[in-house]
Amino acid sequence: MLNSITSWSTLTALLSIHRVIAVPLSQVPLAGGILAGTDRNISAELFTDLEELSRIVDISYCVGTTGIQKPFLCASRCQDFEGFELVTTWETGPLLSDSCGYLVIDHTPPHPRIIAAFRGTYSIANTIVDLSTIPQEYVPYPGGDGEDTKDSDLPGILLKPGRVFSRDVDPKKSECTNCTVHAGFMTSWRHTRPHVVPHLDELVKLYPNYQLSLVGHSLGGAVAALAALDFQARGWKPQVTTFGEPRIGNDRLTQYLDKAFPSNYQNGQSEMYRRVTHIDDPVPLLPLSEWGYRMHAGEVFISKPDLSPELEDLWFCNGDADPNCIAGGQSTHDEASGDTDMSVELDSLKDWLKAGKDFLTVPARFRIWQLFFAHRDYFWRLGLCVPYTDTEKRY
C-alpha cells in the first residue's frame, strides 16, 4: 500500500478526496452511534461467521505473492482452516479490470461449503483516487458484445447480440432493463469467469448439499457481486459476503440485485447477501453518486473505528442507503475545525515528506491515512498475507 503512494499528485488527490465525495475523515453515525440493544443488532452466530469470512478473504491476498499450495497451505491464515481443500487459484493481471482469488471446498460439518474468495487490490491508494476522480464508463448489464470472446471457450455459453447467457441461465431471470454497470468491474468479472465457472459447474453437481459461498474485499467485493448475479440466475443460490464493496452500477442494477437477494433480517440472523461496511471507509461511497452510481441493500455496518469490533458494534442497515450506516456520516473533523485550508495541509505534508520521514510516522493531523486503515480494517487488518500467531490480536 505505502509503496504505491509515490507521487505528489497522488497524495494531493488523496488529501482532497473527502471534499470531492463528501467522505468524512472521522465519521459518526447520525443516530449517535447507539443502536445496541435494538432488533437491528446482529446475532453472535453471524458475528462469528463474518469474522471467519474476513480471515478467508484475507488469504486471497497471498495469490500473486507467496501463493497458496495444495491441500491448503500459505503464509497467512490457511492453518486456521484444516478442513479446506484447494481447488484452484487465479490471477488475471494487476490492473483495475483484473482479478485474483481462489476456490476451496470446505468439508467441515455441519455446514460444508464451496467457497470462492475474490481478492482486492494491493494499491488501495490508487483505487481510492481512480474511483473518486476518474469517471468510469457504464456498460449494459448483463454484458456481452461480440468482443467477449473469452466466454466462447466456456462449455454451455451462448453469445447473443448484447447478451451473454449460459444454457443453464434463465434469460428471463437475467433480464435487467436499463441496468448499467461499472465497465472496469464488469471486465474484471468477464476475465474471471473462465477461471471459475467451469470448476463451480462441476462442484455444485458433485456436492449438491454444499452451500456456495462468495466472499470479496474491496474491488474483489464488486467482482463477487457480479458473480453472485450470474450464479443466482443459474440457480446456484450463492450466499455472498463482501467487505468494503464499492458501488457497482446505477439505480436499476441496484433494484435488480435487491430483488435477486432480498433483505429480510430477523432476530439478528444471516441473510443471503451481507455487504459489510466500516465507519470511515470511503470505498463503499465510490464511484460518485453524481455519476449515477448507487449502493444496494444487505448492509451490515461496523461502527467502531478501531480494531477489534465487538458484537454490539455491528448492526443491520435498512434499505440501500441507511443514514445510520456508511451513507449517513458526518465529519467531527470538519465540525471541530471548520473548513480545512487544503493548501496549508498539503504544504505541511509536503514539508514532512521532504524531510525524509517514514510514511508510518505521518502526524495524526494528516487524517487521510484513516481512509486506508478504515478500508483495511474488517475484524482484522486485511491485505497483508503474513504469518500470524494464535495469540495475536486483530491489528
Coordinates of C-alpha atoms in Angstrom, one line a residue:
M1 CA 0.0 0.0 0.0
L2 CA 2.6 2.5 1.1
N3 CA 4.8 1.8 -1.9
S4 CA 2.0 2.8 -4.2
I5 CA 2.0 6.3 -2.8
T6 CA 5.0 7.5 -4.7
S7 CA 3.8 10.7 -6.5
W8 CA 2.9 14.1 -5.1
S9 CA -0.1 14.2 -7.5
T10 CA -1.5 11.0 -5.9
L11 CA -1.1 12.5 -2.4
T12 CA -2.8 15.7 -3.5
A13 CA -5.7 13.8 -4.9
L14 CA -6.0 11.6 -1.7
L15 CA -6.0 14.6 0.6
S16 CA -8.8 16.3 -1.3
I17 CA -11.0 13.3 -1.7
H18 CA -13.1 13.9 1.4
R19 CA -14.2 17.2 -0.2
V20 CA -14.9 15.6 -3.6
I21 CA -17.0 12.7 -2.4
A22 CA -18.1 14.1 1.0
V23 CA -16.4 11.3 2.8
P24 CA -15.7 12.4 6.4
L25 CA -12.3 11.8 7.9
S26 CA -13.9 10.8 11.2
Q27 CA -17.5 9.6 10.6
V28 CA -20.1 9.4 13.3
P29 CA -23.5 7.7 12.5
L30 CA -26.3 10.2 12.5
A31 CA -28.1 8.2 15.2
G32 CA -25.2 8.9 17.6
G33 CA -23.7 5.5 17.1
I34 CA -26.1 3.9 19.6
L35 CA -28.2 1.2 18.1
A36 CA -27.0 -1.5 20.5
G37 CA -29.9 -3.4 22.2
T38 CA -32.3 -2.9 19.3
D39 CA -33.6 -5.6 16.9
R40 CA -31.1 -4.4 14.3
N41 CA -28.2 -5.9 16.2
I42 CA -26.7 -9.0 14.5
S43 CA -26.5 -12.4 16.2
A44 CA -23.4 -13.8 17.9
E45 CA -23.6 -16.6 15.2
L46 CA -23.5 -14.1 12.4
F47 CA -20.7 -12.1 14.1
T48 CA -18.6 -15.3 14.3
D49 CA -19.4 -16.1 10.6
L50 CA -18.3 -12.7 9.4
E51 CA -15.1 -12.7 11.4
E52 CA -14.2 -16.1 9.9
L53 CA -15.0 -14.9 6.4
S54 CA -12.7 -11.9 6.9
R55 CA -9.9 -14.3 7.5
I56 CA -10.9 -16.3 4.5
V57 CA -10.8 -13.3 2.2
D58 CA -7.6 -12.1 3.7
I59 CA -5.9 -15.3 2.5
S60 CA -6.8 -14.3 -1.1
Y61 CA -4.0 -11.7 -0.8
C62 CA -1.5 -14.5 -0.9
V63 CA -2.5 -15.1 -4.5
G64 CA 0.1 -13.3 -6.7
T65 CA 2.6 -13.1 -3.9
T66 CA 3.7 -16.1 -1.9
G67 CA 0.9 -18.2 -3.3
I68 CA -1.4 -20.8 -1.9
Q69 CA -0.5 -24.5 -2.3
K70 CA -2.5 -27.7 -2.0
P71 CA -4.0 -29.1 0.1
F72 CA -4.4 -25.6 1.6
L73 CA -1.1 -24.0 2.6
C74 CA 0.0 -20.4 2.6
A75 CA 2.0 -17.8 4.6
S76 CA -1.2 -16.3 6.1
R77 CA -4.2 -17.9 7.9
C78 CA -4.5 -21.2 6.0
Q79 CA -3.6 -23.1 9.1
D80 CA -6.9 -21.9 10.6
F81 CA -8.9 -24.0 8.1
E82 CA -7.8 -27.6 8.3
G83 CA -11.0 -28.8 6.5
F84 CA -10.3 -26.8 3.4
E85 CA -9.3 -28.4 0.1
L86 CA -7.9 -26.1 -2.5
V87 CA -9.4 -26.4 -6.0
T88 CA -7.6 -23.6 -7.9
T89 CA -6.3 -20.1 -7.8
W90 CA -6.4 -17.5 -10.5
E91 CA -4.6 -14.2 -11.3
T92 CA -5.7 -12.4 -14.5
G93 CA -3.4 -9.3 -14.0
P94 CA -2.5 -6.3 -11.9
L95 CA -5.0 -3.7 -13.3
L96 CA -8.3 -2.4 -12.0
S97 CA -10.1 -4.6 -14.5
D98 CA -8.2 -7.8 -13.5
S99 CA -8.9 -10.2 -10.7
C100 CA -7.2 -12.6 -8.2
G101 CA -8.7 -15.3 -5.9
Y102 CA -9.1 -18.9 -5.1
L103 CA -11.6 -21.7 -4.9
V104 CA -11.8 -24.2 -2.0
I105 CA -14.1 -26.9 -0.7
D106 CA -14.8 -26.8 3.0
H107 CA -15.8 -30.3 4.1
T108 CA -16.2 -29.2 7.7
P109 CA -19.5 -30.3 9.2
P110 CA -22.3 -29.4 9.9
H111 CA -22.3 -26.7 7.1
P112 CA -19.9 -27.8 4.3
R113 CA -19.3 -25.1 1.7
I114 CA -17.8 -24.4 -1.7
I115 CA -16.1 -21.0 -1.3
A116 CA -14.9 -18.6 -4.0
A117 CA -12.7 -15.8 -2.5
F118 CA -12.1 -12.6 -4.5
R119 CA -9.1 -10.5 -3.7
G120 CA -9.0 -6.7 -3.7
T121 CA -6.1 -4.6 -5.0
Y122 CA -2.8 -4.1 -3.2
S123 CA -2.9 -0.4 -4.3
I124 CA -5.6 1.0 -2.0
A125 CA -4.3 4.5 -2.6
N126 CA -4.6 4.3 -6.4
T127 CA -8.0 2.6 -6.0
I128 CA -9.4 5.4 -4.0
V129 CA -8.1 8.0 -6.4
D130 CA -9.3 6.2 -9.5
L131 CA -12.8 5.6 -8.2
S132 CA -13.2 9.1 -6.9
T133 CA -11.7 11.3 -9.5
I134 CA -11.8 9.4 -12.8
P135 CA -15.3 8.8 -14.3
Q136 CA -15.8 5.3 -15.5
E137 CA -17.9 4.1 -18.4
Y138 CA -21.1 2.3 -17.9
V139 CA -21.9 -0.8 -19.9
P140 CA -25.2 -2.7 -20.1
Y141 CA -25.8 -5.5 -17.7
P142 CA -25.9 -8.4 -18.4
G143 CA -23.0 -7.6 -20.7
G144 CA -21.8 -9.4 -23.7
D145 CA -20.9 -8.0 -27.1
G146 CA -19.1 -9.8 -29.8
E147 CA -15.8 -8.8 -28.2
D148 CA -16.4 -11.1 -25.2
T149 CA -14.7 -14.0 -27.0
K150 CA -13.2 -15.5 -23.9
D151 CA -16.6 -16.8 -22.8
S152 CA -16.8 -18.8 -26.0
D153 CA -14.3 -21.2 -24.5
L154 CA -16.7 -22.0 -21.7
P155 CA -18.9 -25.0 -22.1
G156 CA -22.6 -24.1 -22.4
I157 CA -22.0 -20.4 -23.1
L158 CA -24.1 -18.8 -25.9
L159 CA -23.1 -15.5 -27.4
K160 CA -26.0 -13.3 -28.5
P161 CA -26.1 -9.7 -29.6
G162 CA -25.9 -7.6 -26.4
R163 CA -26.1 -10.6 -24.1
V164 CA -24.0 -13.5 -22.7
F165 CA -26.1 -16.4 -21.3
S166 CA -25.3 -19.9 -20.2
R167 CA -27.6 -22.6 -21.2
D168 CA -28.1 -23.1 -17.5
V169 CA -29.3 -19.4 -17.2
D170 CA -32.9 -18.5 -17.5
P171 CA -32.9 -15.4 -19.7
K172 CA -36.0 -14.0 -18.0
K173 CA -34.3 -14.1 -14.7
S174 CA -31.2 -12.5 -16.2
E175 CA -33.1 -9.6 -17.8
C176 CA -32.2 -6.2 -16.3
T177 CA -33.9 -3.4 -18.1
N178 CA -31.9 -0.2 -18.4
C179 CA -29.3 -1.6 -16.0
T180 CA -25.8 -0.3 -16.3
V181 CA -22.6 -1.4 -14.6
H182 CA -19.1 -0.1 -13.9
A183 CA -17.1 -1.1 -17.0
G184 CA -14.0 -1.9 -15.1
F185 CA -15.8 -4.2 -12.7
M186 CA -17.7 -5.9 -15.4
T187 CA -14.5 -6.5 -17.4
S188 CA -12.9 -7.9 -14.3
W189 CA -15.7 -10.4 -13.9
R190 CA -15.5 -11.4 -17.5
H191 CA -11.8 -12.0 -17.1
T192 CA -12.5 -14.1 -14.0
R193 CA -15.5 -16.1 -15.3
P194 CA -13.5 -18.6 -17.4
H195 CA -11.3 -19.4 -14.4
V196 CA -14.3 -20.0 -12.0
V197 CA -17.4 -21.2 -13.8
P198 CA -16.2 -24.5 -15.2
H199 CA -14.9 -25.6 -11.7
L200 CA -18.1 -24.5 -10.0
D201 CA -20.3 -26.1 -12.6
E202 CA -18.7 -29.4 -11.7
L203 CA -18.6 -28.8 -7.9
V204 CA -22.2 -27.8 -7.5
K205 CA -23.2 -31.1 -9.2
L206 CA -20.6 -33.2 -7.2
Y207 CA -21.6 -31.6 -3.9
P208 CA -25.3 -30.6 -4.2
N209 CA -25.7 -30.2 -0.5
Y210 CA -22.8 -27.8 -0.1
Q211 CA -23.6 -24.1 0.3
L212 CA -21.9 -22.0 -2.4
S213 CA -20.3 -19.0 -0.6
L214 CA -18.8 -16.0 -2.3
V215 CA -16.6 -13.5 -0.3
G216 CA -14.7 -10.5 -1.5
H217 CA -12.9 -7.4 -0.2
S218 CA -12.7 -4.0 -1.9
L219 CA -12.6 -4.4 -5.7
G220 CA -13.0 -8.2 -5.1
G221 CA -16.3 -7.3 -3.5
A222 CA -17.5 -5.8 -6.7
V223 CA -16.5 -8.8 -8.7
A224 CA -18.2 -11.1 -6.1
A225 CA -21.4 -9.0 -6.5
L226 CA -21.5 -9.5 -10.3
A227 CA -20.6 -13.2 -9.9
A228 CA -23.4 -13.5 -7.5
L229 CA -26.0 -12.2 -10.0
D230 CA -24.6 -14.6 -12.6
F231 CA -24.7 -17.6 -10.2
Q232 CA -28.2 -16.7 -8.9
A233 CA -29.5 -16.7 -12.4
R234 CA -28.0 -20.2 -12.9
G235 CA -30.0 -21.4 -9.8
W236 CA -26.9 -21.9 -7.7
K237 CA -28.2 -19.8 -4.8
P238 CA -24.9 -18.4 -3.5
Q239 CA -24.5 -16.8 -0.1
V240 CA -22.5 -13.6 -0.6
T241 CA -20.4 -11.6 1.9
T242 CA -18.4 -8.5 0.8
F243 CA -16.2 -6.2 2.8
G244 CA -15.7 -2.6 1.6
E245 CA -17.6 -3.2 -1.6
P246 CA -17.7 -0.2 -3.9
R247 CA -20.8 0.8 -5.8
I248 CA -21.2 -1.3 -8.9
G249 CA -23.9 0.3 -11.0
N250 CA -26.9 2.5 -11.4
D251 CA -30.2 2.5 -9.6
R252 CA -31.8 -0.1 -11.9
L253 CA -28.9 -2.5 -11.3
T254 CA -29.3 -1.9 -7.5
Q255 CA -33.0 -2.7 -7.7
Y256 CA -32.2 -5.8 -9.7
L257 CA -29.7 -7.0 -7.2
D258 CA -32.0 -6.2 -4.3
K259 CA -34.7 -8.3 -5.9
A260 CA -32.2 -11.2 -6.5
F261 CA -31.1 -11.1 -2.9
P262 CA -34.0 -9.7 -0.9
S263 CA -33.1 -8.3 2.6
N264 CA -35.1 -9.8 5.4
Y265 CA -33.1 -9.6 8.6
Q266 CA -34.9 -11.1 11.6
N267 CA -33.6 -11.9 15.1
G268 CA -30.1 -11.0 14.1
Q269 CA -29.7 -13.9 11.7
S270 CA -27.9 -14.2 8.5
E271 CA -29.0 -13.0 5.0
M272 CA -28.0 -14.4 1.6
Y273 CA -26.2 -11.1 0.9
R274 CA -24.1 -9.4 3.6
R275 CA -22.5 -6.2 2.4
V276 CA -20.2 -5.3 5.3
T277 CA -19.1 -1.7 5.7
H278 CA -16.8 0.0 8.2
I279 CA -17.1 3.5 9.6
D280 CA -14.8 6.0 7.7
D281 CA -14.2 3.6 4.8
P282 CA -14.6 5.7 1.6
V283 CA -14.7 2.9 -0.9
P284 CA -18.4 1.9 -0.4
L285 CA -19.3 5.5 -1.3
L286 CA -17.4 5.2 -4.6
P287 CA -17.8 5.7 -7.6
L288 CA -19.6 9.0 -7.1
S289 CA -23.4 9.2 -6.8
E290 CA -23.1 12.3 -9.1
W291 CA -22.1 9.9 -11.8
G292 CA -25.2 7.8 -11.2
Y293 CA -23.8 5.0 -9.0
R294 CA -25.9 3.7 -6.1
M295 CA -25.4 1.3 -3.2
H296 CA -27.5 -1.8 -2.8
A297 CA -29.2 -3.3 0.3
G298 CA -27.9 -6.0 2.6
E299 CA -25.5 -3.7 4.5
V300 CA -24.0 -4.7 7.9
F301 CA -22.3 -1.8 9.5
I302 CA -19.2 -1.8 11.8
S303 CA -19.5 1.4 13.9
K304 CA -16.2 1.1 15.8
P305 CA -13.4 2.9 14.1
D306 CA -10.5 0.9 15.6
L307 CA -9.8 -2.8 15.8
S308 CA -11.2 -5.0 17.1
P309 CA -15.0 -4.7 16.9
E310 CA -17.3 -6.4 19.4
L311 CA -20.8 -7.8 18.8
E312 CA -22.5 -4.6 19.9
D313 CA -20.5 -2.6 17.3
L314 CA -22.3 -4.3 14.3
W315 CA -25.9 -3.8 13.2
F316 CA -28.1 -4.4 10.2
C317 CA -29.0 -1.4 7.9
N318 CA -32.3 -0.6 6.3
G319 CA -32.6 -0.3 2.5
D320 CA -29.9 0.8 0.2
A321 CA -28.6 3.9 1.9
D322 CA -29.4 3.9 5.7
P323 CA -28.4 7.2 7.3
N324 CA -27.4 5.2 10.4
C325 CA -24.8 3.4 8.4
I326 CA -22.0 4.2 5.9
A327 CA -24.2 6.5 3.8
G328 CA -25.1 8.9 6.6
G329 CA -22.0 10.0 8.5
Q330 CA -20.9 13.5 9.4
S331 CA -17.4 14.8 10.0
T332 CA -16.3 15.5 13.5
H333 CA -13.1 16.9 12.0
D334 CA -15.0 19.5 10.0
E335 CA -17.2 20.3 12.9
A336 CA -14.3 20.9 15.2
S337 CA -12.1 22.9 12.8
G338 CA -14.4 24.2 10.2
D339 CA -13.4 24.1 6.5
T340 CA -9.8 22.9 6.3
D341 CA -7.5 25.0 4.2
M342 CA -6.2 22.2 1.9
S343 CA -3.3 24.3 0.6
V344 CA -2.0 24.6 4.2
E345 CA -2.5 20.9 4.8
L346 CA -0.7 20.0 1.5
D347 CA 2.2 22.3 2.1
S348 CA 2.6 20.9 5.7
L349 CA 2.5 17.3 4.5
K350 CA 4.9 18.1 1.6
D351 CA 7.4 19.5 4.1
W352 CA 7.0 16.5 6.3
L353 CA 7.7 14.1 3.4
K354 CA 10.6 16.2 2.1
A355 CA 12.3 15.8 5.5
G356 CA 12.6 12.1 4.7
K357 CA 10.2 10.9 7.4
D358 CA 8.7 7.5 7.4
F359 CA 5.2 7.2 6.0
L360 CA 4.1 5.3 9.0
T361 CA 5.0 8.3 11.3
V362 CA 3.0 10.9 9.5
P363 CA 1.5 13.2 12.1
A364 CA -2.1 12.5 13.3
R365 CA -3.3 15.8 11.8
F366 CA -2.9 14.3 8.3
R367 CA -6.0 12.2 8.9
I368 CA -6.2 11.0 5.3
W369 CA -4.5 7.8 6.5
Q370 CA -7.6 6.9 8.3
L371 CA -9.1 6.2 4.9
F372 CA -6.6 3.4 4.3
F373 CA -6.9 1.8 7.6
A374 CA -10.7 2.0 7.6
H375 CA -10.8 0.2 4.3
R376 CA -8.3 -2.5 5.5
D377 CA -9.8 -3.0 9.0
Y378 CA -12.6 -5.5 8.8
F379 CA -12.2 -7.6 12.0
W380 CA -8.6 -7.9 11.1
R381 CA -6.2 -5.7 9.0
L382 CA -6.7 -7.3 5.6
G383 CA -4.4 -7.5 2.6
L384 CA -1.1 -8.4 4.2
C385 CA -0.5 -12.2 3.7
V386 CA 1.8 -12.5 6.6
P387 CA 2.2 -15.2 9.3
Y388 CA 0.0 -14.9 12.4
T389 CA 0.2 -16.5 15.8
D390 CA -2.6 -17.9 17.9
T391 CA -2.2 -15.2 20.5
E392 CA -2.1 -12.2 18.1
K393 CA -4.7 -9.5 18.4
R394 CA -6.7 -8.3 15.4
Y395 CA -4.4 -5.4 14.4

